[in-house]
Coordinates of C-alpha atoms in Angstrom, one line a residue:
X11 CA 149.3 66.3 56.3
X12 CA 146.2 67.2 54.4
X13 CA 144.7 70.7 54.8
X14 CA 141.0 70.8 55.8
X15 CA 138.8 72.2 53.2
X16 CA 137.1 75.5 53.6
X17 CA 133.7 73.8 54.2
X18 CA 134.9 72.1 57.2
X19 CA 136.5 75.2 58.7
X20 CA 133.3 77.2 58.1
X21 CA 131.1 74.6 59.6
X22 CA 133.4 74.3 62.7
X23 CA 133.5 78.1 63.0
X24 CA 129.8 78.3 62.9
X25 CA 129.5 75.8 65.6
X26 CA 131.9 77.6 67.9
X27 CA 130.1 80.9 67.2
X28 CA 126.6 79.3 68.0
X29 CA 127.8 77.7 71.2
X30 CA 129.6 81.0 72.3
X31 CA 126.6 83.3 71.7
X32 CA 123.4 81.3 72.3
X33 CA 124.2 79.3 75.4
X34 CA 122.5 79.7 78.7
X35 CA 123.4 82.6 81.0
X36 CA 126.4 82.2 83.2
X37 CA 125.3 80.5 86.5
X38 CA 122.8 78.2 84.9
X39 CA 123.4 74.4 84.9
X40 CA 122.6 71.7 82.5
X41 CA 119.4 70.9 84.4
X42 CA 118.0 74.5 84.3
X43 CA 115.2 75.3 81.8
X44 CA 116.5 77.8 79.2
X45 CA 115.5 81.4 79.7
X46 CA 112.9 82.4 77.2
X47 CA 113.3 86.1 78.2
X48 CA 116.4 87.7 76.6
X49 CA 119.2 87.7 79.1
X50 CA 119.9 91.4 78.4
X51 CA 116.4 92.2 79.8
X52 CA 116.9 89.9 82.7
X53 CA 120.1 91.7 83.6
X54 CA 118.5 95.1 83.3
X55 CA 115.9 94.2 85.8
X56 CA 118.3 93.4 88.7
X57 CA 119.5 96.5 90.7
X58 CA 122.1 96.4 93.4
X59 CA 122.2 100.0 94.6
X60 CA 125.3 99.7 96.8
X61 CA 128.5 97.7 96.7
X62 CA 128.6 94.4 98.5
X63 CA 130.4 95.4 101.7
X64 CA 128.9 93.0 104.4
X65 CA 130.3 89.5 103.7
X66 CA 129.4 88.5 107.2
X67 CA 125.8 88.2 106.0
X68 CA 124.4 86.7 102.9
X69 CA 123.1 89.3 100.4
X70 CA 119.4 89.7 100.3
X71 CA 117.2 89.7 97.1
X72 CA 114.0 91.7 97.5
X73 CA 111.0 90.5 95.4
X74 CA 108.1 92.8 95.0
X75 CA 104.3 92.1 94.7
X76 CA 101.6 92.6 92.1
X77 CA 100.8 96.1 90.8
X78 CA 104.1 97.6 92.0
X79 CA 107.8 97.4 91.3
X80 CA 111.0 96.9 93.3
X81 CA 111.6 100.4 94.5
X82 CA 107.9 101.3 95.0
X83 CA 107.5 98.2 97.3
X84 CA 110.8 98.6 99.2
X85 CA 112.5 102.0 99.0
X86 CA 110.8 103.5 102.0
X87 CA 111.2 100.4 104.2
X88 CA 113.5 97.3 103.5
X89 CA 116.0 99.4 101.5
X90 CA 116.5 101.4 104.7
X91 CA 116.2 98.7 107.2
X92 CA 118.5 96.1 105.8
X93 CA 121.6 98.4 105.5
X94 CA 121.0 99.6 109.1
X95 CA 121.3 96.0 110.2
X96 CA 124.4 95.2 108.1
X97 CA 122.9 93.5 105.1
X98 CA 123.6 94.0 101.4
X99 CA 120.7 93.9 99.1
X100 CA 119.5 93.9 95.5
X101 CA 116.1 94.3 94.0
X102 CA 114.4 92.7 91.0
X103 CA 111.5 94.2 89.0
X104 CA 109.7 91.9 86.6
X105 CA 107.5 93.3 83.8
X106 CA 103.9 94.8 83.7
X107 CA 103.9 95.4 87.5
X108 CA 103.6 91.7 88.1
X109 CA 100.4 91.3 86.3
X110 CA 101.7 88.8 83.7
X111 CA 102.4 85.1 83.7
X112 CA 104.4 84.2 86.9
X113 CA 106.3 81.6 85.0
X114 CA 107.9 84.4 82.9
X115 CA 108.4 86.6 86.1
X116 CA 110.2 83.7 87.7
X117 CA 112.9 83.9 85.1
X118 CA 113.8 87.3 86.4
X119 CA 114.1 86.0 90.0
X120 CA 116.0 82.9 88.7
X121 CA 118.6 85.2 86.8
X122 CA 118.8 87.6 89.8
X123 CA 119.8 84.8 92.2
X124 CA 122.3 83.4 89.7
X125 CA 123.9 86.8 89.2
X126 CA 124.1 87.7 92.9
X127 CA 125.7 84.5 93.6
X128 CA 128.1 84.9 90.8
X129 CA 129.1 88.4 91.9
X130 CA 129.5 87.6 95.6
X131 CA 130.5 84.0 95.8
X132 CA 127.9 83.6 98.6
X133 CA 124.5 81.9 98.9
X134 CA 121.6 84.4 98.5
X135 CA 118.6 85.1 100.9
X136 CA 115.3 85.9 99.3
X137 CA 112.6 88.1 100.9
X138 CA 109.4 88.5 98.9
X139 CA 106.1 90.3 99.6
X140 CA 102.8 89.1 98.3
X141 CA 103.4 87.6 94.8
X142 CA 107.0 88.0 95.6
X143 CA 106.3 85.6 98.6
X144 CA 105.1 83.0 96.2
X145 CA 106.7 83.2 92.7
X146 CA 110.2 82.7 93.7
X147 CA 109.2 79.2 94.8
X148 CA 108.7 78.4 91.2
X149 CA 112.3 79.5 90.4
X150 CA 113.6 77.3 93.4
X151 CA 111.6 74.4 92.2
X152 CA 112.5 74.2 88.5
X153 CA 116.0 75.8 88.3
X154 CA 118.5 73.4 90.1
X155 CA 121.0 76.2 90.1
X156 CA 118.7 78.5 92.0
X157 CA 117.8 75.8 94.5
X158 CA 121.5 75.4 95.1
X159 CA 122.2 79.1 95.5
X160 CA 119.4 80.1 97.9
X161 CA 119.9 79.7 101.6
X162 CA 116.8 81.4 103.2
X163 CA 113.6 82.2 101.6
X164 CA 111.3 84.5 103.7
X165 CA 107.7 84.7 102.3
X166 CA 105.7 87.7 103.6
X167 CA 102.0 87.1 103.0
X168 CA 102.8 84.6 100.1
X169 CA 99.6 83.1 98.7
X170 CA 101.1 79.6 98.5
X171 CA 97.8 77.9 97.9
X172 CA 95.8 80.5 96.3
X173 CA 93.5 83.3 97.4
X174 CA 89.7 83.7 97.4
X175 CA 90.1 86.6 95.0
X176 CA 91.8 84.4 92.4
X177 CA 89.6 83.8 89.3
X178 CA 88.8 80.5 87.7
X179 CA 89.1 81.0 83.9
X180 CA 85.7 79.6 83.4
X181 CA 84.1 82.1 85.7
X182 CA 85.5 85.3 84.3
X183 CA 83.0 87.0 81.8
X184 CA 85.7 89.2 80.5
X185 CA 89.5 89.0 79.8
X186 CA 91.6 89.7 82.9
X187 CA 95.3 89.8 83.8
X188 CA 97.1 86.4 83.6
X189 CA 98.3 86.4 87.2
X190 CA 94.6 86.5 88.5
X191 CA 94.0 83.1 87.0
X192 CA 97.3 81.8 88.6
X193 CA 96.2 83.0 92.0
X194 CA 93.1 80.9 92.0
X195 CA 93.4 77.8 94.4
X196 CA 92.6 75.4 91.6
X197 CA 95.0 77.0 89.0
X198 CA 97.2 74.8 87.0
X199 CA 100.1 76.9 88.2
X200 CA 99.6 76.2 91.9
X201 CA 98.9 72.6 91.2
X202 CA 102.3 72.3 89.5
X203 CA 104.0 74.5 92.1
X204 CA 102.7 72.4 95.0
X205 CA 102.9 69.0 93.5
X206 CA 105.2 66.7 95.5
X207 CA 107.5 68.5 98.0
X208 CA 106.4 72.0 98.8
X209 CA 109.8 72.8 100.2
X210 CA 112.5 71.2 98.0
X211 CA 116.2 71.3 98.5
X212 CA 118.4 72.5 101.4
X213 CA 116.5 75.9 101.4
X214 CA 115.2 77.2 104.8
X215 CA 111.5 78.4 104.2
X216 CA 109.9 80.8 106.5
X217 CA 106.2 81.8 105.7
X218 CA 105.2 84.8 107.8
X219 CA 101.7 86.1 107.5
X220 CA 98.8 88.0 109.3
X221 CA 95.4 86.5 110.1
X222 CA 94.1 90.1 109.6
X223 CA 95.4 90.2 106.0
X224 CA 92.5 91.3 104.0
X225 CA 93.8 89.8 100.7
X226 CA 95.6 86.6 101.5
X227 CA 92.7 84.5 102.6
X228 CA 91.6 82.1 103.9
X229 CA 93.7 81.6 107.0
X230 CA 91.2 79.2 108.7
X231 CA 91.2 76.3 109.1
X232 CA 94.2 76.0 107.0
X233 CA 96.3 79.1 106.2
X234 CA 96.7 79.6 102.5
X235 CA 100.2 81.1 103.1
X236 CA 101.4 77.9 104.9
X237 CA 103.9 75.4 103.4
X238 CA 103.6 71.6 104.2
X239 CA 100.8 72.3 106.6
X240 CA 100.4 69.4 109.1
X241 CA 103.8 68.1 108.6
X242 CA 107.0 68.6 110.6
X243 CA 109.7 69.7 108.3
X244 CA 113.0 71.0 109.9
X245 CA 113.5 73.4 107.0
X246 CA 110.0 75.0 107.1
X247 CA 108.3 77.3 109.7
X248 CA 104.8 78.9 109.3
X249 CA 104.3 81.8 111.6
X250 CA 101.6 84.4 111.9
X251 CA 102.2 87.8 113.4
X252 CA 99.5 87.0 116.0
X253 CA 101.6 84.0 117.1
X254 CA 104.0 86.6 118.6
X255 CA 101.7 89.4 119.3
X256 CA 98.1 88.2 119.9
X257 CA 95.5 90.7 118.8
X258 CA 97.9 92.7 116.6
X259 CA 96.3 94.1 113.5
X260 CA 98.4 93.9 110.4
X261 CA 97.1 94.3 106.8
X262 CA 98.3 93.1 103.5
X263 CA 100.5 96.2 102.8
X264 CA 102.2 96.6 106.1
X265 CA 102.9 92.9 106.5
X266 CA 105.5 93.3 103.7
X267 CA 106.6 96.8 104.2
X268 CA 106.7 98.4 107.7
X269 CA 105.4 96.1 110.4
X270 CA 108.1 95.9 113.0
X271 CA 107.2 92.4 114.2
X272 CA 107.4 91.0 110.7
X273 CA 110.8 92.7 110.1
X274 CA 112.1 91.2 113.3
X275 CA 110.9 87.7 112.5
X276 CA 112.4 88.0 109.0
X277 CA 115.8 89.1 110.4
X278 CA 115.7 86.2 112.8
X279 CA 115.4 83.9 109.8
X280 CA 118.2 85.5 108.0
X281 CA 120.6 85.7 110.9
X282 CA 120.3 82.1 112.1
X283 CA 120.7 78.7 110.7
X284 CA 117.3 77.2 109.8
X285 CA 114.0 79.0 109.4
X286 CA 112.4 81.7 111.7
X287 CA 112.1 80.8 115.4
X288 CA 109.4 82.5 117.4
X289 CA 111.1 81.9 120.7
X290 CA 114.0 84.1 119.6
X291 CA 111.8 87.1 119.0
X292 CA 110.6 88.3 122.4
X293 CA 107.1 89.8 122.8
X294 CA 108.6 92.7 124.9
X295 CA 109.5 95.1 123.6
X296 CA 108.8 93.8 120.0
X297 CA 105.1 94.0 120.2
X298 CA 104.9 97.6 121.5
X299 CA 107.3 99.1 119.0
X300 CA 105.8 101.4 116.3
X301 CA 106.0 100.3 112.7
X302 CA 109.4 100.9 111.1
X303 CA 109.7 103.9 108.8
X304 CA 106.0 104.7 108.8
X305 CA 106.8 108.4 109.5
X306 CA 105.8 111.5 107.5
X307 CA 109.4 112.1 106.4
X308 CA 109.1 109.0 104.3
X309 CA 106.0 110.0 102.4
X310 CA 107.8 112.3 99.9
X311 CA 110.2 109.4 99.1
X312 CA 107.2 107.2 98.2
X313 CA 105.4 109.9 96.3
X314 CA 108.6 110.6 94.2
X315 CA 108.9 106.9 93.4
X316 CA 105.3 106.6 92.2
X317 CA 105.7 109.7 90.0
X318 CA 108.8 108.3 88.4
X319 CA 107.3 104.9 87.9
X320 CA 104.2 106.3 86.1
X321 CA 106.1 108.9 84.1
X322 CA 106.1 106.6 81.1
X323 CA 102.4 105.7 81.4
X324 CA 100.8 102.5 82.4
X325 CA 102.1 99.1 81.4
X326 CA 100.6 96.7 78.9
X327 CA 98.5 94.4 81.0
X328 CA 98.1 91.6 78.4
X329 CA 94.5 90.7 79.3
X330 CA 93.5 87.2 78.5
X331 CA 90.5 84.9 78.9
X332 CA 92.5 81.8 80.0
X333 CA 95.2 80.9 82.4
X334 CA 98.6 80.8 80.7
X335 CA 99.6 77.3 79.8
X336 CA 102.3 75.5 81.8
X337 CA 105.7 75.6 80.4
X338 CA 107.1 72.2 79.1
X339 CA 109.5 71.8 82.0
X340 CA 106.6 72.2 84.6
X341 CA 104.8 69.2 83.1
X342 CA 107.7 66.9 83.8
X343 CA 107.2 64.5 86.7
X344 CA 110.8 64.3 87.9
X345 CA 113.5 67.0 88.0
X346 CA 117.3 66.5 88.3
X347 CA 119.0 66.8 91.7
X348 CA 120.0 70.4 92.5
X349 CA 123.5 71.2 91.1
X350 CA 126.0 72.7 93.5
X351 CA 126.0 76.4 93.4
X352 CA 128.6 77.6 90.8
X353 CA 131.7 79.3 92.0
X354 CA 131.2 83.0 92.5
X355 CA 132.9 85.7 90.4
X356 CA 133.2 88.6 92.9
X357 CA 134.2 91.1 90.2
X358 CA 131.3 90.2 88.0
X359 CA 130.7 91.3 84.4
X360 CA 127.1 92.0 83.7
X361 CA 127.9 93.3 80.2
X362 CA 129.1 89.9 79.1
X363 CA 126.1 88.3 80.6
X364 CA 123.8 90.7 78.8
X365 CA 125.1 89.6 75.4
X366 CA 123.8 86.1 75.9
X367 CA 120.6 85.4 74.0
X368 CA 117.7 83.4 75.4
X369 CA 117.8 80.1 73.8
X370 CA 114.4 78.3 74.1
X371 CA 114.6 75.5 71.5
X372 CA 116.8 77.4 69.2
X373 CA 120.1 76.3 70.7
X374 CA 119.9 72.5 70.1
X375 CA 118.5 73.1 66.6
X376 CA 121.2 75.5 65.7
X377 CA 123.8 73.2 67.0
X378 CA 122.4 70.3 65.0
X379 CA 122.5 72.3 61.8
X380 CA 126.1 73.0 62.4
X381 CA 127.0 69.5 63.3
X382 CA 125.3 68.2 60.1
X383 CA 127.2 70.7 58.1
X384 CA 130.5 69.6 59.6
X385 CA 129.7 66.0 59.1
X386 CA 129.0 66.5 55.4
X387 CA 132.1 68.5 54.9
X388 CA 134.1 65.8 56.7
X389 CA 132.6 63.2 54.5
X390 CA 133.8 65.0 51.4
X391 CA 137.3 65.1 52.9
X392 CA 137.3 61.4 53.4
X393 CA 136.3 60.8 49.9

């Protein structure tokens, strides 16, 4: 039996090393776009403050809006409300207070869903406010593993078809934050997001909004937060607060933080099969209950969070004079069918996940180099 020469062994070892260290994060499937953000950064952005102790409910991922972060958005409301109703939760905080490219921010959401599923073995529910009620749709649409791992997605004031304050790149006289271009109704981002099926997969979509929201406009004649407007889809429900409580005044902040009607509608979606159902949320006593946690005792908590957040100064805003270009995967006409959600790993191992590098186009090139080296070495052996 001939001994393999050192060149062959070195090439094979290089191939194993490359595959083992530059592959996609655990939880991804072959149809997923590779993460461009280093996985160690994606892992650091996910926080699960408490152990998962409520298997009777699916864990909830909270996704914040623009100009804030996870704890600022939710520490004084949903982080208190969900445990009181028996739900485990995690938060994700994406960079630059959500002012950057939503395609990049979506990678943080995609990883968070994959990791929560891996740890719990359960599907994941997602609740997002404002940008958080829009950008996770990008992750669901383009990452089959995410689409397969999400059960309910509840959007609170999600600008699914843009907002009047969105800026056309040709109209801005000065550079602005990237996300402002993507909020424009005619943006390339929204065109790609809403092309084809607006509610793909077996996910249940609930869009909850307020007609008195001062930011997410217009709501007439077609509500910009609505999905599949004018169509009857069993996995989609569009509900305004005023559908439950006519005349109720709810602004953009409270629709995603403390409004009691919104909270009860959201919990209805999470607790039942399918999307939210207004008939299950009675007007009495819901419409006369005060906002949840909007009490003076919570104000110091919010102030402390803001002081901690701004202790390191303001983030880099990355001003630009044009909308971020679409990622290559978003220009594809067809996507593969959603892959079954991968089996969960209840114990989890974030440290191991954090060692994986983002691959981009590096992985196939590196593997190709190693394969060529291996082939050349084998050719010498044959000779």
